[in-house]
Structures are given as C-alpha cells and as structure tokens.
PDB file of C-alpha atoms in Angstrom:
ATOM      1  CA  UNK A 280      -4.355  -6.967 -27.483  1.00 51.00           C
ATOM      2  CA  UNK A 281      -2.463  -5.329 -25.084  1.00 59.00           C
ATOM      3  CA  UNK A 282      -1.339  -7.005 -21.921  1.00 61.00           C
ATOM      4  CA  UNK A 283       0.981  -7.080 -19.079  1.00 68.00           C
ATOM      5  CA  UNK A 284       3.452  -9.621 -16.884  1.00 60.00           C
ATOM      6  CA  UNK A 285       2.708 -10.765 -13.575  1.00 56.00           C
ATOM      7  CA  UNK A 286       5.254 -11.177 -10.901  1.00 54.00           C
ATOM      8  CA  UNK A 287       7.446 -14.352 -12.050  1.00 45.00           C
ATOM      9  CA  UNK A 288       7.980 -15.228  -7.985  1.00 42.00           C
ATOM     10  CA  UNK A 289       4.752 -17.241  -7.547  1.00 39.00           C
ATOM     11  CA  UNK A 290       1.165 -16.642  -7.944  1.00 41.00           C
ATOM     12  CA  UNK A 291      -1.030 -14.130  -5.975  1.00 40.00           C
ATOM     13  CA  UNK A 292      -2.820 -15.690  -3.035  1.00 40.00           C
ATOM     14  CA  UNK A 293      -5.871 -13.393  -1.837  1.00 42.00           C
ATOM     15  CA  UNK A 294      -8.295 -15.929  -0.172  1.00 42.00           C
ATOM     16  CA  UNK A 295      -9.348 -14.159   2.412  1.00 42.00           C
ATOM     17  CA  UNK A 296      -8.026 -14.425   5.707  1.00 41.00           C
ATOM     18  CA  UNK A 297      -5.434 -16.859   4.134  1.00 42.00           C
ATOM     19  CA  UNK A 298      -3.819 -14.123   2.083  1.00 45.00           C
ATOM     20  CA  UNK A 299      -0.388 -14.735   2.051  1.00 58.00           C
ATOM     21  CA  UNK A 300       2.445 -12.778   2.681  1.00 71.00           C
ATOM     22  CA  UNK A 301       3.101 -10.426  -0.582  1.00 83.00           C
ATOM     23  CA  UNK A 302       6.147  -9.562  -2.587  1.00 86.00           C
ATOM     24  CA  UNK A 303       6.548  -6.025  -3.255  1.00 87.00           C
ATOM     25  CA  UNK A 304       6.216  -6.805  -6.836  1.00 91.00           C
ATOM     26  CA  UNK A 305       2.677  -8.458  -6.158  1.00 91.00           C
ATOM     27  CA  UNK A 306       1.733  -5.426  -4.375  1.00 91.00           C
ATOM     28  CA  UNK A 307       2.484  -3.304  -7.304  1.00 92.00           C
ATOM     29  CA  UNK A 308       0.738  -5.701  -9.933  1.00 94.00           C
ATOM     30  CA  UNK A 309      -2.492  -5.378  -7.660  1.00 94.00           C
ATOM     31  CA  UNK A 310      -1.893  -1.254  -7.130  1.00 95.00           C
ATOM     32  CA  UNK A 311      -1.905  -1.374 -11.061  1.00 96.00           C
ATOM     33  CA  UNK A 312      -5.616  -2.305 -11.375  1.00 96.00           C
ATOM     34  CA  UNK A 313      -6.436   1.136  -9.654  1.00 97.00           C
ATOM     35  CA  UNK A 314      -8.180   3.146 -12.313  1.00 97.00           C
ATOM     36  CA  UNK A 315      -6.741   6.460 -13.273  1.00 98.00           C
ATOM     37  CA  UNK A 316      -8.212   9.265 -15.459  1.00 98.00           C
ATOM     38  CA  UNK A 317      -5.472  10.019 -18.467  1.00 98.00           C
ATOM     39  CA  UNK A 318      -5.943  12.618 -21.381  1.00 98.00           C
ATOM     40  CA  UNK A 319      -4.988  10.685 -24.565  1.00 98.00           C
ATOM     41  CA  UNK A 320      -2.705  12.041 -27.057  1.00 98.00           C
ATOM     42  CA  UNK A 321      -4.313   9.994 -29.905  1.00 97.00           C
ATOM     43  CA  UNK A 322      -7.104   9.242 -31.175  1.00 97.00           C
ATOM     44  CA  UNK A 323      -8.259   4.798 -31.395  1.00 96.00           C
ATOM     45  CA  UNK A 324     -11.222   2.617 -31.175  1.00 97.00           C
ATOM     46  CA  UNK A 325     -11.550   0.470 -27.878  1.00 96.00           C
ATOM     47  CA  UNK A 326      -8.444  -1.489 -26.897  1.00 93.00           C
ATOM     48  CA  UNK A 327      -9.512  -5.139 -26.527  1.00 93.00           C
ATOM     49  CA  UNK A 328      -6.818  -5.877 -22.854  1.00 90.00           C
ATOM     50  CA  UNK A 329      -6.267  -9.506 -20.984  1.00 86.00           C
ATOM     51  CA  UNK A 330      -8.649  -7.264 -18.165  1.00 85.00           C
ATOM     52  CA  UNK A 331     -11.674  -6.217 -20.829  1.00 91.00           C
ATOM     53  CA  UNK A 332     -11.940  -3.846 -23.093  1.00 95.00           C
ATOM     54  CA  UNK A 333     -10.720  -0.100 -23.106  1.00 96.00           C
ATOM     55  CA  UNK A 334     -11.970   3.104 -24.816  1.00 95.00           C
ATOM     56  CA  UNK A 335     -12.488   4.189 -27.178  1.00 96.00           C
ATOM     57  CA  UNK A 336     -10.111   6.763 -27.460  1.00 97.00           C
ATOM     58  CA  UNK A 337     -10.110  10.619 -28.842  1.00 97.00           C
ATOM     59  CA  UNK A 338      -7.221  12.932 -28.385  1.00 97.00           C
ATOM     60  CA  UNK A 339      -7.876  15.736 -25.670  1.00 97.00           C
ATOM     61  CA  UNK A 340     -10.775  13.584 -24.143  1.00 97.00           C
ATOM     62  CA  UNK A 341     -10.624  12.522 -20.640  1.00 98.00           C
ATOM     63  CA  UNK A 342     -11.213   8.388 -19.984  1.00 98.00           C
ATOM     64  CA  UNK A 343     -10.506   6.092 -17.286  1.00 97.00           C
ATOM     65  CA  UNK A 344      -8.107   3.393 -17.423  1.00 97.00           C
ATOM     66  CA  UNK A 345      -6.288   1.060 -15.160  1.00 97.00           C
ATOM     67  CA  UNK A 346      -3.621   2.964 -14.157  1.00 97.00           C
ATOM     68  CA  UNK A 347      -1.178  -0.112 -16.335  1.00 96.00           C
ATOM     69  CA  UNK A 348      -2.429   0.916 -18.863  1.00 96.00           C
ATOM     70  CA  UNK A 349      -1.971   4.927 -18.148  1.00 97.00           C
ATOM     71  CA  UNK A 350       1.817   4.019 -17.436  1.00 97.00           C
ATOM     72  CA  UNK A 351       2.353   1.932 -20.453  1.00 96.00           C
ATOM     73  CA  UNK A 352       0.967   5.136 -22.484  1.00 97.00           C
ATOM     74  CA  UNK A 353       2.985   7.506 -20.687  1.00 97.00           C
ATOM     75  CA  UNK A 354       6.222   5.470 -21.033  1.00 97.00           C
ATOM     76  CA  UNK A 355       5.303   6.045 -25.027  1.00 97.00           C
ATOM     77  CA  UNK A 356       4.504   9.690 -24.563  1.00 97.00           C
ATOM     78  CA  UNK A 357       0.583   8.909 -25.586  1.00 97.00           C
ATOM     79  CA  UNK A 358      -1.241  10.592 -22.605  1.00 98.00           C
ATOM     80  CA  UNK A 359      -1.409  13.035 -19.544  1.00 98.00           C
ATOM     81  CA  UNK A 360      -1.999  11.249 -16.436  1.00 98.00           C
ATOM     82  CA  UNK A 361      -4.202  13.145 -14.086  1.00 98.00           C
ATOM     83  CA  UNK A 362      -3.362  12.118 -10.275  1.00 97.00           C
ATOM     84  CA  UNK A 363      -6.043  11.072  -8.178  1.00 97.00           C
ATOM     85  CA  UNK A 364      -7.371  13.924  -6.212  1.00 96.00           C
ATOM     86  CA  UNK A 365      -5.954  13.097  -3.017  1.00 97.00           C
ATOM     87  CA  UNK A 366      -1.724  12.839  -4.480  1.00 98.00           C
ATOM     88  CA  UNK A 367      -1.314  16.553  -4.000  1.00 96.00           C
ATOM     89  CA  UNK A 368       0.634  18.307  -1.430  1.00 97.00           C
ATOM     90  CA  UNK A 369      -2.277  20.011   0.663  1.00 97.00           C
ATOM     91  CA  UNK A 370      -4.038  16.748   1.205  1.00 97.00           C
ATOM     92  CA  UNK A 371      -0.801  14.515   2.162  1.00 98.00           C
ATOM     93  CA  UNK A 372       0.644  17.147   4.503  1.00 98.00           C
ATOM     94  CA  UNK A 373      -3.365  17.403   6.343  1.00 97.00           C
ATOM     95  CA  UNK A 374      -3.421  13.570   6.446  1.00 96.00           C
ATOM     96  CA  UNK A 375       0.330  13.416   7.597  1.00 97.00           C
ATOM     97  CA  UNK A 376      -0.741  16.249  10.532  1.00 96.00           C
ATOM     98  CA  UNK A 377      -3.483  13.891  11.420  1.00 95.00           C
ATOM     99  CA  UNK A 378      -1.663  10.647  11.969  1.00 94.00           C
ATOM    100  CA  UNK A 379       0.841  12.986  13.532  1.00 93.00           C
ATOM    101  CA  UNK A 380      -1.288  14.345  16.170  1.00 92.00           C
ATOM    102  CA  UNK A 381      -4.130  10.906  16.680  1.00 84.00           C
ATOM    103  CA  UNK A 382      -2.576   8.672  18.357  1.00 77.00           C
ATOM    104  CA  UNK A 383      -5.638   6.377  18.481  1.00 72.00           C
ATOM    105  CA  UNK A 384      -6.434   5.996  15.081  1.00 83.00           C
ATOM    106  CA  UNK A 385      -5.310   6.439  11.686  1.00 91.00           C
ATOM    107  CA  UNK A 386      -6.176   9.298   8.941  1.00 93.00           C
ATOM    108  CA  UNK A 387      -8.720   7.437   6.044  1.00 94.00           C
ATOM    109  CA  UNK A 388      -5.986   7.105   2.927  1.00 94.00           C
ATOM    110  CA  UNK A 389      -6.877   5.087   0.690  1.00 95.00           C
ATOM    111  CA  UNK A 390      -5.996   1.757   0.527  1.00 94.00           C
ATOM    112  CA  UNK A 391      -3.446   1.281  -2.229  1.00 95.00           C
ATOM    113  CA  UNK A 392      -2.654   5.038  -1.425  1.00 96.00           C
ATOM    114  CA  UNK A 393       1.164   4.070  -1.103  1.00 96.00           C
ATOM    115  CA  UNK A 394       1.933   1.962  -4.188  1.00 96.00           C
ATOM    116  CA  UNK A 395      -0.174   4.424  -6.562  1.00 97.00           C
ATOM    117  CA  UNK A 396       1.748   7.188  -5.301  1.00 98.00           C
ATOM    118  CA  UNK A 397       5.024   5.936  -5.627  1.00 96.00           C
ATOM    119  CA  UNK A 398       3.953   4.513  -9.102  1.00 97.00           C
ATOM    120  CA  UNK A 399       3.207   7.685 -10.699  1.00 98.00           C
ATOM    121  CA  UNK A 400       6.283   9.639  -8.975  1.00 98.00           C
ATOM    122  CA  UNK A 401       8.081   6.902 -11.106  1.00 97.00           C
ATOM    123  CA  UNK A 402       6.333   7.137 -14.033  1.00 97.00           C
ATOM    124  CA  UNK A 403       4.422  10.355 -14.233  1.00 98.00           C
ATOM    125  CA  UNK A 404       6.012  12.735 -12.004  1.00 98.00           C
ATOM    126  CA  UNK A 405       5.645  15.493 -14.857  1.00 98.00           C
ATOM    127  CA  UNK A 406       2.018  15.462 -14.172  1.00 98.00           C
ATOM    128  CA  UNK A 407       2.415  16.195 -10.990  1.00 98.00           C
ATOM    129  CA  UNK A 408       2.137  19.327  -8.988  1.00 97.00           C
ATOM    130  CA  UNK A 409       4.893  19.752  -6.656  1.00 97.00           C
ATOM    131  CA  UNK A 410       6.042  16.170  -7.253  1.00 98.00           C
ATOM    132  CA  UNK A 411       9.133  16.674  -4.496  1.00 98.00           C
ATOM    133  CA  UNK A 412       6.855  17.856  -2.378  1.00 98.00           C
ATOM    134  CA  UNK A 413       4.719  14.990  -2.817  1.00 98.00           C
ATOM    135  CA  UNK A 414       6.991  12.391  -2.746  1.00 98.00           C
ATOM    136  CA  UNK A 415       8.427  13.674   0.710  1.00 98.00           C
ATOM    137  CA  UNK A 416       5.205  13.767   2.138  1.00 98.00           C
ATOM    138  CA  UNK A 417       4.074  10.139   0.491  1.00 97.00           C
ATOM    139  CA  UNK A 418       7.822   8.906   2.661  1.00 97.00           C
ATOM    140  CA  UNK A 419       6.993  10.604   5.705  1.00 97.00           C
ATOM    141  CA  UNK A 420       3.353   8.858   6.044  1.00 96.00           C
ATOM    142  CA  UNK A 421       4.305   6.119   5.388  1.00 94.00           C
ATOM    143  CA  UNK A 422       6.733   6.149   7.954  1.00 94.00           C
ATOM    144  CA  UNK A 423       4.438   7.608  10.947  1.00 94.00           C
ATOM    145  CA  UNK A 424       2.013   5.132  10.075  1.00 92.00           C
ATOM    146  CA  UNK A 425       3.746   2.335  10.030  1.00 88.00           C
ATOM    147  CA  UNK A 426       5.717   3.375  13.179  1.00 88.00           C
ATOM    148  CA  UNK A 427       2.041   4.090  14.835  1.00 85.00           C
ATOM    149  CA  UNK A 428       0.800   0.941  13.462  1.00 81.00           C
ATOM    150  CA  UNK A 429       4.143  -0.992  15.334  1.00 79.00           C
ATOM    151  CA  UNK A 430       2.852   0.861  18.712  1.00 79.00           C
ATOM    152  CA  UNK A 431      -0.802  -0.343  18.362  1.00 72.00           C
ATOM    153  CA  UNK A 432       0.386  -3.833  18.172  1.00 68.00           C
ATOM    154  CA  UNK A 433      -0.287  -4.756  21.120  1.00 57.00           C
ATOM    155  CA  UNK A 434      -0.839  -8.261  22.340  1.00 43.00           C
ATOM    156  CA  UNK A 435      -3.661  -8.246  24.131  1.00 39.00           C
ATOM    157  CA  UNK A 436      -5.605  -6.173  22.906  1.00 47.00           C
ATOM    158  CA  UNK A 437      -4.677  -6.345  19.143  1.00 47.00           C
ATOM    159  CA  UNK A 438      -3.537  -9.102  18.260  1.00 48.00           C
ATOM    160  CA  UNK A 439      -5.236 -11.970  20.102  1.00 47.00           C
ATOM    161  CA  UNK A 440      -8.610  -9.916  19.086  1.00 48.00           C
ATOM    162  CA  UNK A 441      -7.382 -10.394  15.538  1.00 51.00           C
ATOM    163  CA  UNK A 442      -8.206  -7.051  15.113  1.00 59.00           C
ATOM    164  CA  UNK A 443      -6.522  -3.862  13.027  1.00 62.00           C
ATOM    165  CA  UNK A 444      -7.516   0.090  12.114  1.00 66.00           C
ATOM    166  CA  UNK A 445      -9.970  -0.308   9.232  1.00 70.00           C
ATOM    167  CA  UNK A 446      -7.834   2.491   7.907  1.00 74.00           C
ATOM    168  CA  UNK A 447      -4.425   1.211   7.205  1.00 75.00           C
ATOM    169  CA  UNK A 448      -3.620   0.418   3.572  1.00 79.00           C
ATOM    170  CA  UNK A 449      -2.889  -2.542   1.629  1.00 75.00           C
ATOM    171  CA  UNK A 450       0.882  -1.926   2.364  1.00 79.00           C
ATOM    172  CA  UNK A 451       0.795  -1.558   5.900  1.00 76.00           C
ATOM    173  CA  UNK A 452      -0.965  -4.867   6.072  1.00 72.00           C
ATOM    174  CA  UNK A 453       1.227  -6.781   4.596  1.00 74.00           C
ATOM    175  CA  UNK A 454       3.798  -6.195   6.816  1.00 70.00           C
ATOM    176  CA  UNK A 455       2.315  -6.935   9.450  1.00 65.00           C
ATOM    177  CA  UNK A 456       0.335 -10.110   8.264  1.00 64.00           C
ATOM    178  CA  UNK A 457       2.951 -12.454   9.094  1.00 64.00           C
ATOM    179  CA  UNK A 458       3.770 -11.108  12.559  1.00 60.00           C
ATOM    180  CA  UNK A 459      -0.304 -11.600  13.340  1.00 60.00           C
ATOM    181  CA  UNK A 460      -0.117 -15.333  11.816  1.00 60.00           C
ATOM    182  CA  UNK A 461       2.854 -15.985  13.815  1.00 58.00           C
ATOM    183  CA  UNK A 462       1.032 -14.475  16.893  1.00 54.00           C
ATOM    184  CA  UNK A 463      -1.952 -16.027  16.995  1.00 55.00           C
ATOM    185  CA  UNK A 464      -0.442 -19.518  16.137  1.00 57.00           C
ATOM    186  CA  UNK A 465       1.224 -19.094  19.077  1.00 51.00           C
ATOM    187  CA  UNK A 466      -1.272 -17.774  21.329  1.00 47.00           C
ATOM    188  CA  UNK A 467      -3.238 -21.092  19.781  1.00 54.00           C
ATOM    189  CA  UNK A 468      -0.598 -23.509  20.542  1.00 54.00           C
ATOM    190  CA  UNK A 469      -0.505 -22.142  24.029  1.00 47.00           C
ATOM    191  CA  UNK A 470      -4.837 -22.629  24.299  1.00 51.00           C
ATOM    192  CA  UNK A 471      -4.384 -26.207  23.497  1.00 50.00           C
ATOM    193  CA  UNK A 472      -1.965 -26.977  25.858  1.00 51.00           C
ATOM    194  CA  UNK A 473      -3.619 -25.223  28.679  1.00 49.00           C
ATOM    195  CA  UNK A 474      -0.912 -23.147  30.013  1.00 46.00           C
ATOM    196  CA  UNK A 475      -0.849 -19.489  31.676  1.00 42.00           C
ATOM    197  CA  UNK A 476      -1.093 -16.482  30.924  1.00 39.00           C
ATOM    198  CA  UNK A 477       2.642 -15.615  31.366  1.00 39.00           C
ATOM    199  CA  UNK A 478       3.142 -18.752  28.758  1.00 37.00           C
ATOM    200  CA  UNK A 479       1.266 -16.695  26.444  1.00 33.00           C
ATOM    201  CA  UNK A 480       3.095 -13.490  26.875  1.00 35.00           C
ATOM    202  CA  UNK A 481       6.657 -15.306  26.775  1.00 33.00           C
ATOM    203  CA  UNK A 482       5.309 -16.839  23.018  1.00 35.00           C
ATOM    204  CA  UNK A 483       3.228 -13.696  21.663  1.00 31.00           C
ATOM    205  CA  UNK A 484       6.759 -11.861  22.477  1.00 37.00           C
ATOM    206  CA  UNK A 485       8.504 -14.146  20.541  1.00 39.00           C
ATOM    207  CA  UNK A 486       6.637 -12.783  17.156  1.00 36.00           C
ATOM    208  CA  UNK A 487       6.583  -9.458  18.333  1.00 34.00           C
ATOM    209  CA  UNK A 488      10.341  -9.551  17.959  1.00 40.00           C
ATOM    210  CA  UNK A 489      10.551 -10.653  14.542  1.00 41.00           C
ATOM    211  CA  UNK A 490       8.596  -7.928  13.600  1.00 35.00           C
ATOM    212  CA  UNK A 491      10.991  -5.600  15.304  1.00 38.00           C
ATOM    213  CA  UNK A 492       8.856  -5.175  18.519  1.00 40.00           C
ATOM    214  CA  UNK A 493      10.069  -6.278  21.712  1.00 39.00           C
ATOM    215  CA  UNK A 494      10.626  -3.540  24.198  1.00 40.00           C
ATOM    216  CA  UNK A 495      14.230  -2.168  24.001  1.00 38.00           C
ATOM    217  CA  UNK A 496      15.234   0.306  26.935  1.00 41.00           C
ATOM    218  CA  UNK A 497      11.252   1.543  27.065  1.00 40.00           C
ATOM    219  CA  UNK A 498      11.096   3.479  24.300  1.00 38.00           C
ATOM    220  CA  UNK A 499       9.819   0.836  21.490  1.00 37.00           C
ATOM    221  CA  UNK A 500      11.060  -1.370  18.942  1.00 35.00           C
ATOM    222  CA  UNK A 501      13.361  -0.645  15.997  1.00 36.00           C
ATOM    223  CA  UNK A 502      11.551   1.959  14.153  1.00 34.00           C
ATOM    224  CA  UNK A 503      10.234   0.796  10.449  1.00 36.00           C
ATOM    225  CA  UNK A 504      12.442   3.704   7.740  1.00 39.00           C
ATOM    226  CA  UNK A 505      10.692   4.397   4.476  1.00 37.00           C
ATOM    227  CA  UNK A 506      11.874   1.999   1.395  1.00 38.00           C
ATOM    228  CA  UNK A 507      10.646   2.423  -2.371  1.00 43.00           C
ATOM    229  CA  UNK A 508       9.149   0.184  -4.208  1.00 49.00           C
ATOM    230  CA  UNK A 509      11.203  -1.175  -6.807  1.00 41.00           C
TER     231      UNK A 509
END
C-alpha cells in the first residue's frame, strides 16, 4: 500500500476557527490532497493508499489522483501530470491584472492555488507550458496579494469584524491568522476592562506591528517579498 509522511513538527490542527498557525510543511501536506488528472505510463489494478483506494490504472488513460500520488509517479517517471486548468500563463497574468487594478477585492484563485503551483513547478515543470512564465507570474501574485491583503487590514473595520475576502487562499490566511488572534485578544482584553477607544487603537497597533503593519513614514508597512516553499 502506498503511503506518505506527515510533517514530523506536530500534528495538523484544523478545528475551525481554532486552526492553528501552520508550518509551511503542513501547508504542503494539505495542498497534496488536491486531486490532479495524470496520464499513466503503466498499466495496474487499483492501488489500495492510507487515503482509499486508487485506479485502476491503463497506460495512455487519463485518471484522477491526489496530486501525492501524481508526484510520487512522476519522481519515478510513471505518468504525465496535466496542470489544473487555471496554472497556465494567460490565466495567472488576467488574475495578476485583476488584483493589480481592484483595489477592493481580490481575483477568485483557488484556494490552495499557491502551494499546487509551486508543487508542480518542483516536480512537474516538464508538463508545463511556459513553466518560467508561470512560475514568475505564480511569485508576482502572490506578492500583490499578500501586499493588498496587508493594506485591507485594517482595524476597525477588518479585524475587530473578524472578517476577511472570501477570496484569499489557504496561504494568505495563514499568515495572517496569528496577527487576527493577537488582535482580537487584544481588542477583548481591552472590552473587559472597559477602557477607550484610543486604548484599543494603542493595543490593536501593537499586533499590527508584528505582522509588519504599523504605519512607517505614510506609505505602509514593510512589504511581504515572495518565498518558496521548501
């Protein structure tokens, strides 16, 4: 039975609003359930996985896998990975134009859209159309949107409304979960003591700095640069 490792740090939390914090590792071992349409290169009956059961297989004949599995297959030169429809050049650069240019709102990727991309650009970048391309585009969103994102963060009406875009991804999220924890146990240790409203903007600053907020000269906090996953 095939199977695969989960990130040795500490289990994965996702209860609800009490999601913790995630590793980048954890990130990827969630991005890795996506399912991915491969061509095999062989020919098997069903794969019995720790996740269910897979195929069966026949060579030349499309199926849908988690995309684990399409990497571990790849890595043995077993199957063409077919990218999602939306990891190709024309679609990044329209969505990157969009965030570009909406400065309310964020274009509709999809959710894990970050940690797929950069998976397959590891793994399966042969399979790729205009992979340079794509992986230049994949940086640049993520770095308007998470520099947007920073902007939108507002106190008061963000975070002490508890609320975000519906359209920011998995990634984006994380980074700014623990600044919105931080924020809104402050702005709750502020409610039970009954203090003012300047209390609560003297606090809720106090987390916007560690997430590189604060305002520095007018123009912003320190702007988030793309990183790769490991």
């Amino acid at each position: 039975a095939e199977a695969r490792a989960a990130p040795r740090s500490r289990p994965i939390l996702m209860d609800g609003d009490k999601a913790e914090h995630l590793t980048e590792d954890e990130l990827v071992f969630l991005a890795e359930e996506e399912p991915v349409t491969i061509i095999p290169l062989f020919s098997s009956a069903a794969v019995a996985t720790s996740g269910g059961t897979l195929g069966p297989f026949k060579a030349q004949r499309q199926v849908e896998v988690p995309l684990w599995f399409a990497l571990s297959l790849k890595r043995r030169r077993k199957c063409i990975v077919q990218p999602p429809a939306w990891l190709d050049a024309g679609s990044l650069a329209d969505w990157l134009e969009e965030d570009r240019n909406e400065q309310g709102g964020f274009a509709a990727l999809p959710f894990r859209y970050y940690e797929v991309a950069t998976l397959l650009l590891r793994e399966a970048s042969d399979d790729i159309t205009e992979a340079s391309r794509v992986r230049l585009l994949v940086e640049d969103l993520r770095a308007v949107r998470q520099n947007k994102l920073h902007n939108m963060l507002n106190i008061t009406s963000r975070i002490v409304s508890d609320e975000l875009p519906k359209e920011i991804s998995h990634a984006e999220m994380n980074v700014v979960r623990p600044f919105m924890v931080k924020a809104l146990g402050a702005f709750d240790r502020y409610d039970v003591a009954g203090g003012g409203a300047e209390g609560t903007q003297t606090q809720l600053g106090g987390a916007a700095d560690d997430f590189g907020g604060g305002d520095q000269g007018g123009g912003g906090g320190m702007r988030s640069q793309p990183r790769e996953l490991r």
